[in-house]
Every structure is written in C-alpha cells, then in structure tokens.
C-alpha cells in the first residue's frame, strides 16, 4: 500500500506501509515544521501547540504569537524531544526561550536513547536562568498544573515539543 506525502517534500514521494515509529515521527515533523496550532482557550488563557523541536521553528512561532497578541504576556512550555537534539541546539534554545516572558521546561522524552544523556532539561532551565525560567520535572501533566496555577487571564501559552508536550496542552484545556 502507498500513501502520497501531502505537500512536502514533493508530490512524487510515497511512503510504504507498515510504518515504523521513526518514519512516522519524521512524517509528523515534516507536516508540522512551521505550523502553530491554536488549540483553544481556558479561563482566559489562550493555548497554542507546535509539534517540532528546532530552535528556529520555536522562534518563528513565538514571533507569530507575539504579533497576534501584542501587549500580552506569552509563555513557552518546552519539552525537548530527545537528548541528541537538545545537545546539538542547547545554546540556540537558551536564546529562543529567553524571548518569552516565561519559559517552563519539562523532562526530555528520550524514547529509548542510551549512553550519555546530557544535557538534561534541568540543565537547560538553569542555563537559560533567571526567575522567568522554571524546570518542572516528572509527568507532563505536572507542567500543565504549574502553568494553570501561575497564569493570569490574558496570558498566551505556546506548548512546544513532542507527543508528551501534547499531553501538557491537553492538560491545560481540561
């Protein structure tokens, strides 16, 4: 069975089924590369989701949200999708996360990674520094609960990362 890949990278590219997890994750990332999705509003807090991990995509999404909601506070909840990407993009992520009024960083979703699992999400939060960056470890719902307790009406929350980050955004809407 063949499924044509929508829009990117070319109409002639096809994918053979059954899909393995890595291929499926790659497809999801291609389709979500620059998409910022508005998920809804709860208690006056608007929630957006970006399923991607590159710092430039996060920066573009932050700028897009800032344009839409000038003069509003916007927060980023970031869940690194793996240690390899976190290590590769560490310095860029620090700069990008500091663009937000507040950054909440959750644990890395390492999905079977082995070996040197450094840097950690906690190390990213410490390096980004300041009172506006917070590490919230454990289950993804912990980050949602932290954001719910600490945001005010009118705040914009941009949730960025992998599948666990989607759990955070769903927790914010519940």
PDB file of C-alpha atoms in Angstrom:
ATOM      1  CA  UNK A   1       0.000   0.000   0.000  1.00  0.00           C
ATOM      2  CA  UNK A   2       1.262   3.501  -0.836  1.00  0.00           C
ATOM      3  CA  UNK A   3       0.262   6.832   0.665  1.00  0.00           C
ATOM      4  CA  UNK A   4       1.377  10.030  -1.086  1.00  0.00           C
ATOM      5  CA  UNK A   5       3.002  12.529   1.288  1.00  0.00           C
ATOM      6  CA  UNK A   6       0.902  15.717   1.402  1.00  0.00           C
ATOM      7  CA  UNK A   7       2.551  18.906   0.059  1.00  0.00           C
ATOM      8  CA  UNK A   8       6.103  18.306   1.334  1.00  0.00           C
ATOM      9  CA  UNK A   9       8.694  17.456   0.195  1.00  0.00           C
ATOM     10  CA  UNK A  10       7.387  16.543  -3.296  1.00  0.00           C
ATOM     11  CA  UNK A  11       4.151  15.060  -4.645  1.00  0.00           C
ATOM     12  CA  UNK A  12       6.030  12.100  -6.104  1.00  0.00           C
ATOM     13  CA  UNK A  13       7.341  10.918  -2.737  1.00  0.00           C
ATOM     14  CA  UNK A  14       5.434   7.956  -1.345  1.00  0.00           C
ATOM     15  CA  UNK A  15       5.619   6.043   1.897  1.00  0.00           C
ATOM     16  CA  UNK A  16       5.388   2.277   2.141  1.00  0.00           C
ATOM     17  CA  UNK A  17       3.201   0.760   4.866  1.00  0.00           C
ATOM     18  CA  UNK A  18       3.516  -0.505   7.541  1.00  0.00           C
ATOM     19  CA  UNK A  19       5.319   2.477   9.044  1.00  0.00           C
ATOM     20  CA  UNK A  20       7.877   2.170  11.773  1.00  0.00           C
ATOM     21  CA  UNK A  21       7.886   4.705  14.619  1.00  0.00           C
ATOM     22  CA  UNK A  22      10.898   6.629  13.290  1.00  0.00           C
ATOM     23  CA  UNK A  23       9.313   7.080   9.835  1.00  0.00           C
ATOM     24  CA  UNK A  24       6.010   8.146  11.329  1.00  0.00           C
ATOM     25  CA  UNK A  25       7.748  10.685  13.599  1.00  0.00           C
ATOM     26  CA  UNK A  26       9.624  12.065  10.557  1.00  0.00           C
ATOM     27  CA  UNK A  27       6.359  12.485   8.633  1.00  0.00           C
ATOM     28  CA  UNK A  28       4.704  14.261  11.548  1.00  0.00           C
ATOM     29  CA  UNK A  29       7.670  16.615  11.850  1.00  0.00           C
ATOM     30  CA  UNK A  30       7.661  17.405   8.122  1.00  0.00           C
ATOM     31  CA  UNK A  31       3.979  18.237   8.189  1.00  0.00           C
ATOM     32  CA  UNK A  32       4.262  20.320  11.366  1.00  0.00           C
ATOM     33  CA  UNK A  33       7.513  22.077  10.524  1.00  0.00           C
ATOM     34  CA  UNK A  34       6.219  25.633  10.787  1.00  0.00           C
ATOM     35  CA  UNK A  35       2.655  25.168  11.929  1.00  0.00           C
ATOM     36  CA  UNK A  36       1.457  26.880  15.065  1.00  0.00           C
ATOM     37  CA  UNK A  37      -1.913  25.431  16.022  1.00  0.00           C
ATOM     38  CA  UNK A  38      -4.404  27.311  18.201  1.00  0.00           C
ATOM     39  CA  UNK A  39      -5.937  24.668  20.490  1.00  0.00           C
ATOM     40  CA  UNK A  40      -8.354  26.729  22.488  1.00  0.00           C
ATOM     41  CA  UNK A  41      -8.878  28.918  25.490  1.00  0.00           C
ATOM     42  CA  UNK A  42      -9.406  28.046  29.130  1.00  0.00           C
ATOM     43  CA  UNK A  43     -10.051  30.589  31.889  1.00  0.00           C
ATOM     44  CA  UNK A  44      -8.926  33.430  29.622  1.00  0.00           C
ATOM     45  CA  UNK A  45      -5.601  31.734  28.737  1.00  0.00           C
ATOM     46  CA  UNK A  46      -5.071  31.037  25.012  1.00  0.00           C
ATOM     47  CA  UNK A  47      -3.188  27.821  24.250  1.00  0.00           C
ATOM     48  CA  UNK A  48      -1.144  27.132  21.114  1.00  0.00           C
ATOM     49  CA  UNK A  49       0.774  23.990  20.175  1.00  0.00           C
ATOM     50  CA  UNK A  50       3.828  23.416  17.964  1.00  0.00           C
ATOM     51  CA  UNK A  51       4.926  19.837  17.268  1.00  0.00           C
ATOM     52  CA  UNK A  52       8.557  20.462  16.402  1.00  0.00           C
ATOM     53  CA  UNK A  53      11.861  20.919  18.117  1.00  0.00           C
ATOM     54  CA  UNK A  54      14.197  23.149  16.087  1.00  0.00           C
ATOM     55  CA  UNK A  55      15.029  26.490  17.735  1.00  0.00           C
ATOM     56  CA  UNK A  56      14.247  28.487  14.566  1.00  0.00           C
ATOM     57  CA  UNK A  57      10.746  26.984  14.392  1.00  0.00           C
ATOM     58  CA  UNK A  58      10.175  27.810  18.057  1.00  0.00           C
ATOM     59  CA  UNK A  59      11.437  31.356  17.479  1.00  0.00           C
ATOM     60  CA  UNK A  60       9.145  31.817  14.450  1.00  0.00           C
ATOM     61  CA  UNK A  61       6.171  30.535  16.431  1.00  0.00           C
ATOM     62  CA  UNK A  62       6.956  32.885  19.324  1.00  0.00           C
ATOM     63  CA  UNK A  63       7.175  35.846  16.963  1.00  0.00           C
ATOM     64  CA  UNK A  64       3.946  34.803  15.231  1.00  0.00           C
ATOM     65  CA  UNK A  65       2.110  34.601  18.567  1.00  0.00           C
ATOM     66  CA  UNK A  66       3.632  37.909  19.718  1.00  0.00           C
ATOM     67  CA  UNK A  67       2.326  39.626  16.562  1.00  0.00           C
ATOM     68  CA  UNK A  68      -1.158  38.212  17.046  1.00  0.00           C
ATOM     69  CA  UNK A  69      -1.299  39.173  20.694  1.00  0.00           C
ATOM     70  CA  UNK A  70       0.704  42.365  21.105  1.00  0.00           C
ATOM     71  CA  UNK A  71       0.955  43.632  24.684  1.00  0.00           C
ATOM     72  CA  UNK A  72       0.049  40.223  26.137  1.00  0.00           C
ATOM     73  CA  UNK A  73       2.293  38.015  28.234  1.00  0.00           C
ATOM     74  CA  UNK A  74       3.286  34.851  26.461  1.00  0.00           C
ATOM     75  CA  UNK A  75       4.773  31.750  27.989  1.00  0.00           C
ATOM     76  CA  UNK A  76       6.540  28.810  26.383  1.00  0.00           C
ATOM     77  CA  UNK A  77       6.239  25.296  27.750  1.00  0.00           C
ATOM     78  CA  UNK A  78       9.056  23.360  26.087  1.00  0.00           C
ATOM     79  CA  UNK A  79       9.588  19.619  26.161  1.00  0.00           C
ATOM     80  CA  UNK A  80      12.854  18.573  24.473  1.00  0.00           C
ATOM     81  CA  UNK A  81      12.121  15.608  22.221  1.00  0.00           C
ATOM     82  CA  UNK A  82      15.481  13.888  22.758  1.00  0.00           C
ATOM     83  CA  UNK A  83      18.924  14.397  24.289  1.00  0.00           C
ATOM     84  CA  UNK A  84      20.714  14.386  20.939  1.00  0.00           C
ATOM     85  CA  UNK A  85      18.753  17.365  19.613  1.00  0.00           C
ATOM     86  CA  UNK A  86      18.969  19.119  22.965  1.00  0.00           C
ATOM     87  CA  UNK A  87      22.756  18.812  22.954  1.00  0.00           C
ATOM     88  CA  UNK A  88      23.001  19.993  19.350  1.00  0.00           C
ATOM     89  CA  UNK A  89      20.735  23.036  19.873  1.00  0.00           C
ATOM     90  CA  UNK A  90      21.480  23.884  23.515  1.00  0.00           C
ATOM     91  CA  UNK A  91      22.861  27.434  23.053  1.00  0.00           C
ATOM     92  CA  UNK A  92      20.262  28.390  20.436  1.00  0.00           C
ATOM     93  CA  UNK A  93      17.455  27.120  22.683  1.00  0.00           C
ATOM     94  CA  UNK A  94      18.659  29.312  25.555  1.00  0.00           C
ATOM     95  CA  UNK A  95      18.367  32.410  23.342  1.00  0.00           C
ATOM     96  CA  UNK A  96      14.981  31.412  21.929  1.00  0.00           C
ATOM     97  CA  UNK A  97      13.444  30.507  25.304  1.00  0.00           C
ATOM     98  CA  UNK A  98      14.528  33.876  26.675  1.00  0.00           C
ATOM     99  CA  UNK A  99      12.305  35.598  24.083  1.00  0.00           C
ATOM    100  CA  UNK A 100       9.239  34.518  26.069  1.00  0.00           C
ATOM    101  CA  UNK A 101       8.009  36.282  29.194  1.00  0.00           C
ATOM    102  CA  UNK A 102       8.225  32.940  30.974  1.00  0.00           C
ATOM    103  CA  UNK A 103       9.686  29.561  29.954  1.00  0.00           C
ATOM    104  CA  UNK A 104       8.676  26.260  31.519  1.00  0.00           C
ATOM    105  CA  UNK A 105      10.925  23.331  30.620  1.00  0.00           C
ATOM    106  CA  UNK A 106       9.796  19.736  31.131  1.00  0.00           C
ATOM    107  CA  UNK A 107      11.756  16.487  31.103  1.00  0.00           C
ATOM    108  CA  UNK A 108      13.233  15.147  27.867  1.00  0.00           C
ATOM    109  CA  UNK A 109      11.207  12.486  26.048  1.00  0.00           C
ATOM    110  CA  UNK A 110      14.190  10.257  25.293  1.00  0.00           C
ATOM    111  CA  UNK A 111      12.287   7.286  23.759  1.00  0.00           C
ATOM    112  CA  UNK A 112      14.907   4.600  24.223  1.00  0.00           C
ATOM    113  CA  UNK A 113      18.029   6.736  23.948  1.00  0.00           C
ATOM    114  CA  UNK A 114      21.046   5.231  25.658  1.00  0.00           C
ATOM    115  CA  UNK A 115      24.527   6.395  26.511  1.00  0.00           C
ATOM    116  CA  UNK A 116      25.363   9.959  27.543  1.00  0.00           C
ATOM    117  CA  UNK A 117      22.000  11.526  28.306  1.00  0.00           C
ATOM    118  CA  UNK A 118      23.399  15.010  28.755  1.00  0.00           C
ATOM    119  CA  UNK A 119      22.440  17.764  28.826  1.00  0.00           C
ATOM    120  CA  UNK A 120      19.222  17.381  30.759  1.00  0.00           C
ATOM    121  CA  UNK A 121      16.136  19.563  30.666  1.00  0.00           C
ATOM    122  CA  UNK A 122      17.005  20.785  34.153  1.00  0.00           C
ATOM    123  CA  UNK A 123      20.437  21.891  32.882  1.00  0.00           C
ATOM    124  CA  UNK A 124      18.727  23.783  30.050  1.00  0.00           C
ATOM    125  CA  UNK A 125      16.471  25.563  32.557  1.00  0.00           C
ATOM    126  CA  UNK A 126      19.449  26.502  34.744  1.00  0.00           C
ATOM    127  CA  UNK A 127      21.438  27.749  31.741  1.00  0.00           C
ATOM    128  CA  UNK A 128      18.507  29.843  30.485  1.00  0.00           C
ATOM    129  CA  UNK A 129      18.454  31.211  34.026  1.00  0.00           C
ATOM    130  CA  UNK A 130      16.633  33.938  35.775  1.00  0.00           C
ATOM    131  CA  UNK A 131      13.339  33.943  37.573  1.00  0.00           C
ATOM    132  CA  UNK A 132      11.454  33.635  34.297  1.00  0.00           C
ATOM    133  CA  UNK A 133      12.663  30.085  33.529  1.00  0.00           C
ATOM    134  CA  UNK A 134      11.348  27.127  35.501  1.00  0.00           C
ATOM    135  CA  UNK A 135      12.064  23.396  35.283  1.00  0.00           C
ATOM    136  CA  UNK A 136       9.052  21.186  36.009  1.00  0.00           C
ATOM    137  CA  UNK A 137      10.030  17.505  36.070  1.00  0.00           C
ATOM    138  CA  UNK A 138       8.143  14.254  36.266  1.00  0.00           C
ATOM    139  CA  UNK A 139       4.951  13.563  34.381  1.00  0.00           C
ATOM    140  CA  UNK A 140       3.961  16.058  31.633  1.00  0.00           C
ATOM    141  CA  UNK A 141       0.735  16.889  33.484  1.00  0.00           C
ATOM    142  CA  UNK A 142       2.875  18.470  36.228  1.00  0.00           C
ATOM    143  CA  UNK A 143       3.832  21.220  33.778  1.00  0.00           C
ATOM    144  CA  UNK A 144       0.172  21.782  32.870  1.00  0.00           C
ATOM    145  CA  UNK A 145      -0.769  22.069  36.541  1.00  0.00           C
ATOM    146  CA  UNK A 146       2.097  24.515  37.191  1.00  0.00           C
ATOM    147  CA  UNK A 147       1.016  26.719  34.280  1.00  0.00           C
ATOM    148  CA  UNK A 148      -2.646  26.626  35.349  1.00  0.00           C
ATOM    149  CA  UNK A 149      -1.709  27.755  38.870  1.00  0.00           C
ATOM    150  CA  UNK A 150       0.552  30.576  37.716  1.00  0.00           C
ATOM    151  CA  UNK A 151      -1.016  32.168  34.635  1.00  0.00           C
ATOM    152  CA  UNK A 152      -3.458  35.049  34.645  1.00  0.00           C
ATOM    153  CA  UNK A 153      -6.323  35.786  32.307  1.00  0.00           C
ATOM    154  CA  UNK A 154      -4.976  37.123  29.017  1.00  0.00           C
ATOM    155  CA  UNK A 155      -1.773  35.055  29.062  1.00  0.00           C
ATOM    156  CA  UNK A 156      -0.784  33.267  25.864  1.00  0.00           C
ATOM    157  CA  UNK A 157       0.803  29.811  26.297  1.00  0.00           C
ATOM    158  CA  UNK A 158       2.791  28.206  23.491  1.00  0.00           C
ATOM    159  CA  UNK A 159       3.406  24.485  24.130  1.00  0.00           C
ATOM    160  CA  UNK A 160       6.322  23.154  22.063  1.00  0.00           C
ATOM    161  CA  UNK A 161       7.809  19.692  21.726  1.00  0.00           C
ATOM    162  CA  UNK A 162       6.889  16.106  21.080  1.00  0.00           C
ATOM    163  CA  UNK A 163       3.996  13.868  21.963  1.00  0.00           C
ATOM    164  CA  UNK A 164       4.377  14.437  25.725  1.00  0.00           C
ATOM    165  CA  UNK A 165       4.084  18.168  25.085  1.00  0.00           C
ATOM    166  CA  UNK A 166       0.682  17.467  23.559  1.00  0.00           C
ATOM    167  CA  UNK A 167      -0.287  15.920  26.905  1.00  0.00           C
ATOM    168  CA  UNK A 168       0.634  19.249  28.533  1.00  0.00           C
ATOM    169  CA  UNK A 169      -1.571  21.208  26.144  1.00  0.00           C
ATOM    170  CA  UNK A 170      -4.492  18.820  26.698  1.00  0.00           C
ATOM    171  CA  UNK A 171      -3.996  19.186  30.457  1.00  0.00           C
ATOM    172  CA  UNK A 172      -4.195  22.969  30.116  1.00  0.00           C
ATOM    173  CA  UNK A 173      -7.533  22.677  28.358  1.00  0.00           C
ATOM    174  CA  UNK A 174      -9.082  20.220  30.833  1.00  0.00           C
TER     175      UNK A 174
END
